[in-house]
Amino acid sequence: MSLINRLTLFRPIMSVSAQRMTFATSSVAFEFHVLSKAQRKIRSETKKKQNRARQLAKLDALEKVDPVLGRADNPFITRIRAEVTEKDVLGKGYDFEEVEKLIYGINQARLSKLENDYVRSVSNSQTETIKEVVIRVLSMRNSNNQDRKNLAVAFARKEFERFPGDTGSSEVQAAVQTLKLYFLMDHIRQNPKDLDKIRNARMLAQQRQRILRYLKRDDPQRYFWAIRKLGLTDEAVHMEFNFDKRYMQEYEIWPGRVLVKESKKQIEEKRRERRKAKKAMRLAIIQDGVGESASKTV
């Protein structure tokens, strides 16, 4: 027997525990490989959503949006503000069916006490007149500003609620505060010297920022849905905001009024920043379109 063969006879044999450890490690690696393969599609979809959210956040940062009122052409706000001034919408919590039933019941009670057909016909015509007057009085078109604000808040709460009667969700509170801010800003535009309302608007805007930041930590998907619907951006939520003269001049709260004088250098610098922002936005949109087309081809 050769020397090498003799030495191999005395090679230490691997212990049973070491063999078990090797087998366990290999089984874990195999299990991890199987799980990652099964979840590959889910992970890729999640990554796409995260990338899309980051792209939207970048676009929002480049877009100039009012940190108090949001985008000027926001469909949700436009629709709500139009609904609360419709003549067919009744205030005080009433609707047409309730008013018609009430007037019909009163009319029937009166007719039951009358025996003359002519008097009954006159009573019916009077009832129609009464109904028109009541509807005209209750119409939101003839209501005051407080009633319109209450109805707008009720509409917003109903549209953002997670379940019927929900008043505590972060997105519901943010929607209610947004509608209140719109009515506050209408008052401030008409009353520039009302410092109490200006202070209330600043505090309400900052409170909404805190609520939306909490919502982003708690439920990012719900957060981005809410700020999109409210016409806000991620930048507007996280920026350091002061309801000062510079803000009022930049977003033309009182058009034509010069509140803060700027030097020629500052004006030219703002123009350069706007040009850079527009160029970056166009590039981001182009890259986004190229990325989507490439993913579809793959």
Short mmCIF file of C-alpha atoms in Angstrom, two decimals:
data_model
loop_
_atom_site.label_atom_id
_atom_site.label_comp_id
_atom_site.label_asym_id
_atom_site.label_seq_id
_atom_site.Cartn_x
_atom_site.Cartn_y
_atom_site.Cartn_z
CA MET A 1 0.00 0.00 0.00
CA SER A 2 1.37 3.39 -0.95
CA LEU A 3 2.11 6.16 1.50
CA ILE A 4 -0.77 8.34 0.25
CA ASN A 5 -3.32 5.55 0.68
CA ARG A 6 -2.07 4.92 4.19
CA LEU A 7 -2.50 8.60 5.10
CA THR A 8 -6.08 8.70 3.78
CA LEU A 9 -6.99 5.90 6.14
CA PHE A 10 -6.20 8.20 9.07
CA ARG A 11 -8.20 11.26 7.64
CA PRO A 12 -10.68 12.47 10.31
CA ILE A 13 -14.25 11.51 9.61
CA MET A 14 -16.86 14.39 9.57
CA SER A 15 -19.05 14.32 12.65
CA VAL A 16 -22.76 13.66 12.44
CA SER A 17 -23.59 17.18 13.75
CA ALA A 18 -21.45 18.76 11.03
CA GLN A 19 -23.18 16.66 8.39
CA ARG A 20 -26.57 17.77 9.72
CA MET A 21 -25.44 21.42 9.66
CA THR A 22 -24.33 21.15 6.03
CA PHE A 23 -27.62 19.55 5.03
CA ALA A 24 -29.62 22.21 6.92
CA THR A 25 -27.69 25.04 5.25
CA SER A 26 -28.21 23.58 1.80
CA SER A 27 -31.94 23.07 2.46
CA VAL A 28 -32.33 26.70 3.62
CA ALA A 29 -30.52 27.91 0.52
CA PHE A 30 -32.77 25.75 -1.68
CA GLU A 31 -35.89 26.99 0.15
CA PHE A 32 -34.78 30.63 -0.27
CA HIS A 33 -34.17 30.02 -3.96
CA VAL A 34 -37.64 28.51 -4.42
CA LEU A 35 -39.36 31.36 -2.50
CA SER A 36 -37.54 34.08 -4.39
CA LYS A 37 -38.47 32.47 -7.67
CA ALA A 38 -42.14 32.23 -6.69
CA GLN A 39 -42.23 35.83 -5.49
CA ARG A 40 -40.22 37.30 -8.35
CA LYS A 41 -43.27 38.62 -10.18
CA ILE A 42 -44.74 40.21 -7.04
CA ARG A 43 -41.44 41.87 -6.20
CA SER A 44 -41.04 43.23 -9.71
CA GLU A 45 -44.55 44.72 -9.63
CA THR A 46 -43.84 46.28 -6.23
CA LYS A 47 -40.60 47.74 -7.53
CA LYS A 48 -42.39 49.22 -10.54
CA LYS A 49 -44.95 50.89 -8.26
CA GLN A 50 -42.19 52.30 -6.05
CA ASN A 51 -40.31 53.66 -9.06
CA ARG A 52 -43.51 55.19 -10.40
CA ALA A 53 -44.19 56.85 -7.03
CA ARG A 54 -40.65 58.28 -6.98
CA GLN A 55 -41.08 59.62 -10.53
CA LEU A 56 -44.38 61.27 -9.58
CA ALA A 57 -42.75 62.80 -6.51
CA LYS A 58 -39.95 64.25 -8.69
CA LEU A 59 -42.47 65.70 -11.14
CA ASP A 60 -44.42 67.19 -8.26
CA ALA A 61 -41.28 68.81 -6.88
CA LEU A 62 -40.66 70.52 -10.23
CA GLU A 63 -44.25 71.74 -10.53
CA LYS A 64 -45.19 75.02 -8.86
CA VAL A 65 -48.25 74.29 -6.72
CA ASP A 66 -49.93 76.53 -4.17
CA PRO A 67 -49.13 74.93 -0.76
CA VAL A 68 -52.51 76.10 0.61
CA LEU A 69 -55.00 75.69 -2.24
CA GLY A 70 -53.15 73.19 -4.44
CA ARG A 71 -53.60 73.08 -8.20
CA ALA A 72 -55.95 75.69 -9.60
CA ASP A 73 -57.73 73.26 -11.95
CA ASN A 74 -58.31 70.48 -9.42
CA PRO A 75 -61.45 68.57 -10.58
CA PHE A 76 -62.50 67.53 -7.06
CA ILE A 77 -62.51 71.07 -5.63
CA THR A 78 -64.13 72.51 -8.77
CA ARG A 79 -66.95 69.96 -8.60
CA ILE A 80 -67.60 70.45 -4.87
CA ARG A 81 -67.67 74.24 -5.15
CA ALA A 82 -70.08 74.01 -8.09
CA GLU A 83 -72.41 71.61 -6.26
CA VAL A 84 -72.85 73.87 -3.24
CA THR A 85 -74.13 76.72 -5.45
CA GLU A 86 -76.62 74.66 -7.49
CA LYS A 87 -80.24 75.76 -7.26
CA ASP A 88 -81.37 72.10 -7.22
CA VAL A 89 -79.32 71.35 -4.09
CA LEU A 90 -81.11 72.08 -0.81
CA GLY A 91 -79.46 73.14 2.41
CA LYS A 92 -80.16 72.46 6.09
CA GLY A 93 -79.90 68.72 5.41
CA TYR A 94 -83.08 68.54 3.31
CA ASP A 95 -83.64 66.99 -0.11
CA PHE A 96 -86.45 67.33 -2.64
CA GLU A 97 -88.19 64.08 -1.70
CA GLU A 98 -88.46 65.05 1.97
CA VAL A 99 -89.81 68.51 1.15
CA GLU A 100 -92.37 67.15 -1.33
CA LYS A 101 -93.56 64.49 1.14
CA LEU A 102 -93.91 67.08 3.90
CA ILE A 103 -95.91 69.51 1.75
CA TYR A 104 -98.01 66.69 0.32
CA GLY A 105 -98.90 65.48 3.83
CA ILE A 106 -99.88 68.99 4.92
CA ASN A 107 -102.02 69.43 1.80
CA GLN A 108 -103.81 66.11 2.32
CA ALA A 109 -104.58 67.02 5.92
CA ARG A 110 -106.12 70.29 4.75
CA LEU A 111 -108.12 68.67 1.92
CA SER A 112 -109.62 66.10 4.28
CA LYS A 113 -111.36 68.95 6.11
CA LEU A 114 -112.78 70.53 2.92
CA GLU A 115 -115.95 69.41 1.14
CA ASN A 116 -116.21 71.89 -1.76
CA ASP A 117 -114.44 70.79 -4.98
CA TYR A 118 -113.70 74.39 -6.00
CA VAL A 119 -112.06 75.11 -2.68
CA ARG A 120 -110.00 71.94 -3.06
CA SER A 121 -108.70 73.03 -6.48
CA VAL A 122 -107.74 76.43 -5.05
CA SER A 123 -105.98 74.69 -2.17
CA ASN A 124 -103.98 72.52 -4.61
CA SER A 125 -102.77 75.57 -6.55
CA GLN A 126 -101.77 77.24 -3.29
CA THR A 127 -99.85 74.13 -2.30
CA GLU A 128 -97.77 74.29 -5.51
CA THR A 129 -96.97 77.91 -4.78
CA ILE A 130 -95.97 77.06 -1.23
CA LYS A 131 -93.70 74.27 -2.49
CA GLU A 132 -91.92 76.62 -4.90
CA VAL A 133 -91.39 79.17 -2.14
CA VAL A 134 -90.03 76.58 0.30
CA ILE A 135 -87.63 75.13 -2.29
CA ARG A 136 -86.46 78.62 -3.22
CA VAL A 137 -85.77 79.41 0.42
CA LEU A 138 -83.89 76.15 1.02
CA SER A 139 -81.93 76.30 -2.26
CA MET A 140 -78.15 76.56 -1.78
CA ARG A 141 -78.04 79.33 -4.37
CA ASN A 142 -79.83 81.56 -1.85
CA SER A 143 -78.00 80.24 1.21
CA ASN A 144 -75.29 82.01 3.19
CA ASN A 145 -71.58 81.24 3.12
CA GLN A 146 -71.65 79.19 6.33
CA ASP A 147 -74.29 76.81 4.95
CA ARG A 148 -72.29 76.36 1.76
CA LYS A 149 -69.15 75.59 3.74
CA ASN A 150 -70.97 73.03 5.89
CA LEU A 151 -72.39 71.30 2.82
CA ALA A 152 -68.99 71.28 1.07
CA VAL A 153 -67.39 69.73 4.17
CA ALA A 154 -70.12 67.08 4.27
CA PHE A 155 -69.53 66.23 0.59
CA ALA A 156 -65.76 65.98 1.13
CA ARG A 157 -66.16 63.80 4.23
CA LYS A 158 -68.46 61.41 2.39
CA GLU A 159 -66.12 61.10 -0.59
CA PHE A 160 -62.97 60.42 1.43
CA GLU A 161 -64.41 58.22 4.18
CA ARG A 162 -63.15 54.65 4.49
CA PHE A 163 -66.49 53.47 5.87
CA PRO A 164 -69.89 55.15 6.44
CA GLY A 165 -69.67 57.73 9.20
CA ASP A 166 -65.86 57.90 9.13
CA THR A 167 -64.66 61.26 10.50
CA GLY A 168 -61.30 60.35 12.04
CA SER A 169 -59.25 59.03 9.10
CA SER A 170 -56.28 61.19 8.14
CA GLU A 171 -57.44 61.66 4.55
CA VAL A 172 -60.93 62.68 5.73
CA GLN A 173 -59.46 65.30 8.06
CA ALA A 174 -57.16 66.60 5.30
CA ALA A 175 -60.08 66.87 2.86
CA VAL A 176 -62.22 68.74 5.40
CA GLN A 177 -59.35 71.13 6.17
CA THR A 178 -58.79 71.75 2.46
CA LEU A 179 -62.40 72.80 1.93
CA LYS A 180 -62.25 75.04 5.00
CA LEU A 181 -59.08 76.64 3.63
CA TYR A 182 -60.81 77.42 0.34
CA PHE A 183 -63.62 79.27 2.12
CA LEU A 184 -61.12 81.00 4.41
CA MET A 185 -59.09 82.20 1.42
CA ASP A 186 -62.23 83.56 -0.25
CA HIS A 187 -62.83 85.62 2.89
CA ILE A 188 -59.18 86.77 3.06
CA ARG A 189 -59.23 87.93 -0.55
CA GLN A 190 -62.23 90.11 0.20
CA ASN A 191 -60.94 91.25 3.62
CA PRO A 192 -57.14 91.75 3.43
CA LYS A 193 -56.97 93.34 6.90
CA ASP A 194 -58.61 90.47 8.75
CA LEU A 195 -55.48 89.26 10.54
CA ASP A 196 -57.36 86.70 12.64
CA LYS A 197 -58.54 84.83 9.54
CA ILE A 198 -55.04 84.97 8.04
CA ARG A 199 -53.66 83.45 11.24
CA ASN A 200 -56.36 80.75 11.20
CA ALA A 201 -55.52 79.89 7.59
CA ARG A 202 -51.81 79.56 8.42
CA MET A 203 -52.50 77.28 11.40
CA LEU A 204 -54.97 75.16 9.41
CA ALA A 205 -52.51 74.71 6.52
CA GLN A 206 -49.73 73.64 8.90
CA GLN A 207 -52.07 71.26 10.71
CA ARG A 208 -53.00 69.66 7.38
CA GLN A 209 -49.30 69.21 6.63
CA ARG A 210 -48.79 67.30 9.89
CA ILE A 211 -51.79 65.05 9.23
CA LEU A 212 -50.67 64.23 5.69
CA ARG A 213 -47.12 63.49 6.84
CA TYR A 214 -48.52 61.02 9.36
CA LEU A 215 -50.67 59.45 6.63
CA LYS A 216 -47.58 59.02 4.44
CA ARG A 217 -45.82 57.08 7.20
CA ASP A 218 -48.92 55.03 7.99
CA ASP A 219 -50.23 54.28 4.47
CA PRO A 220 -48.13 55.66 1.56
CA GLN A 221 -50.50 54.40 -1.13
CA ARG A 222 -53.48 56.11 0.51
CA TYR A 223 -51.37 59.24 1.01
CA PHE A 224 -50.48 59.67 -2.67
CA TRP A 225 -54.09 59.01 -3.67
CA ALA A 226 -55.31 61.67 -1.22
CA ILE A 227 -52.88 64.44 -2.23
CA ARG A 228 -53.55 63.80 -5.92
CA LYS A 229 -57.28 64.10 -5.35
CA LEU A 230 -56.86 67.25 -3.26
CA GLY A 231 -54.58 68.85 -5.86
CA LEU A 232 -51.52 68.89 -3.58
CA THR A 233 -47.98 67.59 -4.09
CA ASP A 234 -45.47 65.79 -1.92
CA GLU A 235 -43.29 68.90 -2.00
CA ALA A 236 -46.17 71.08 -0.75
CA VAL A 237 -46.73 68.70 2.17
CA HIS A 238 -43.08 68.60 3.30
CA MET A 239 -41.96 72.16 2.55
CA GLU A 240 -41.37 74.67 5.35
CA PHE A 241 -44.37 76.92 4.90
CA ASN A 242 -45.04 80.41 6.25
CA PHE A 243 -48.24 82.23 5.38
CA ASP A 244 -46.35 85.49 4.82
CA LYS A 245 -46.31 88.39 2.34
CA ARG A 246 -43.95 86.58 0.00
CA TYR A 247 -46.39 83.68 -0.34
CA MET A 248 -49.32 86.04 -0.90
CA GLN A 249 -47.44 87.89 -3.62
CA GLU A 250 -46.05 84.79 -5.32
CA TYR A 251 -49.47 83.13 -5.61
CA GLU A 252 -51.36 86.41 -6.21
CA ILE A 253 -53.78 86.30 -3.32
CA TRP A 254 -54.44 89.96 -4.07
CA PRO A 255 -53.58 90.36 -7.77
CA GLY A 256 -51.70 93.53 -8.63
CA ARG A 257 -50.56 94.31 -5.09
CA VAL A 258 -46.80 94.50 -4.49
CA LEU A 259 -46.10 93.21 -0.99
CA VAL A 260 -42.39 92.36 -1.32
CA LYS A 261 -40.09 94.28 -3.67
CA GLU A 262 -37.57 92.11 -5.49
CA SER A 263 -34.35 93.18 -7.14
CA LYS A 264 -33.65 92.66 -10.83
CA LYS A 265 -31.15 89.96 -9.91
CA GLN A 266 -33.79 88.00 -7.95
CA ILE A 267 -36.31 88.32 -10.80
CA GLU A 268 -33.79 87.05 -13.35
CA GLU A 269 -32.78 84.18 -11.06
CA LYS A 270 -36.43 83.11 -10.74
CA ARG A 271 -36.79 83.14 -14.51
CA ARG A 272 -33.74 80.89 -14.88
CA GLU A 273 -35.13 78.50 -12.25
CA ARG A 274 -38.47 78.32 -14.05
CA ARG A 275 -36.75 77.55 -17.35
CA LYS A 276 -34.66 74.83 -15.70
CA ALA A 277 -37.73 73.35 -14.03
CA LYS A 278 -39.66 73.22 -17.33
CA LYS A 279 -36.71 71.57 -19.08
CA ALA A 280 -36.29 68.99 -16.30
CA MET A 281 -40.03 68.25 -16.34
CA ARG A 282 -40.00 67.63 -20.09
CA LEU A 283 -37.01 65.29 -19.74
CA ALA A 284 -38.68 63.41 -16.88
CA ILE A 285 -41.87 62.95 -18.90
CA ILE A 286 -39.89 61.71 -21.92
CA GLN A 287 -37.87 59.25 -19.80
CA ASP A 288 -41.06 58.04 -18.12
CA GLY A 289 -42.65 57.36 -21.51
CA VAL A 290 -39.55 55.54 -22.78
CA GLY A 291 -39.44 53.40 -19.63
CA GLU A 292 -43.09 52.40 -19.95
CA SER A 293 -42.73 51.49 -23.63
CA ALA A 294 -39.63 49.42 -22.88
CA SER A 295 -41.41 47.53 -20.10
CA LYS A 296 -44.33 46.78 -22.42
CA THR A 297 -42.03 45.38 -25.11
CA VAL A 298 -40.30 43.18 -22.54
#
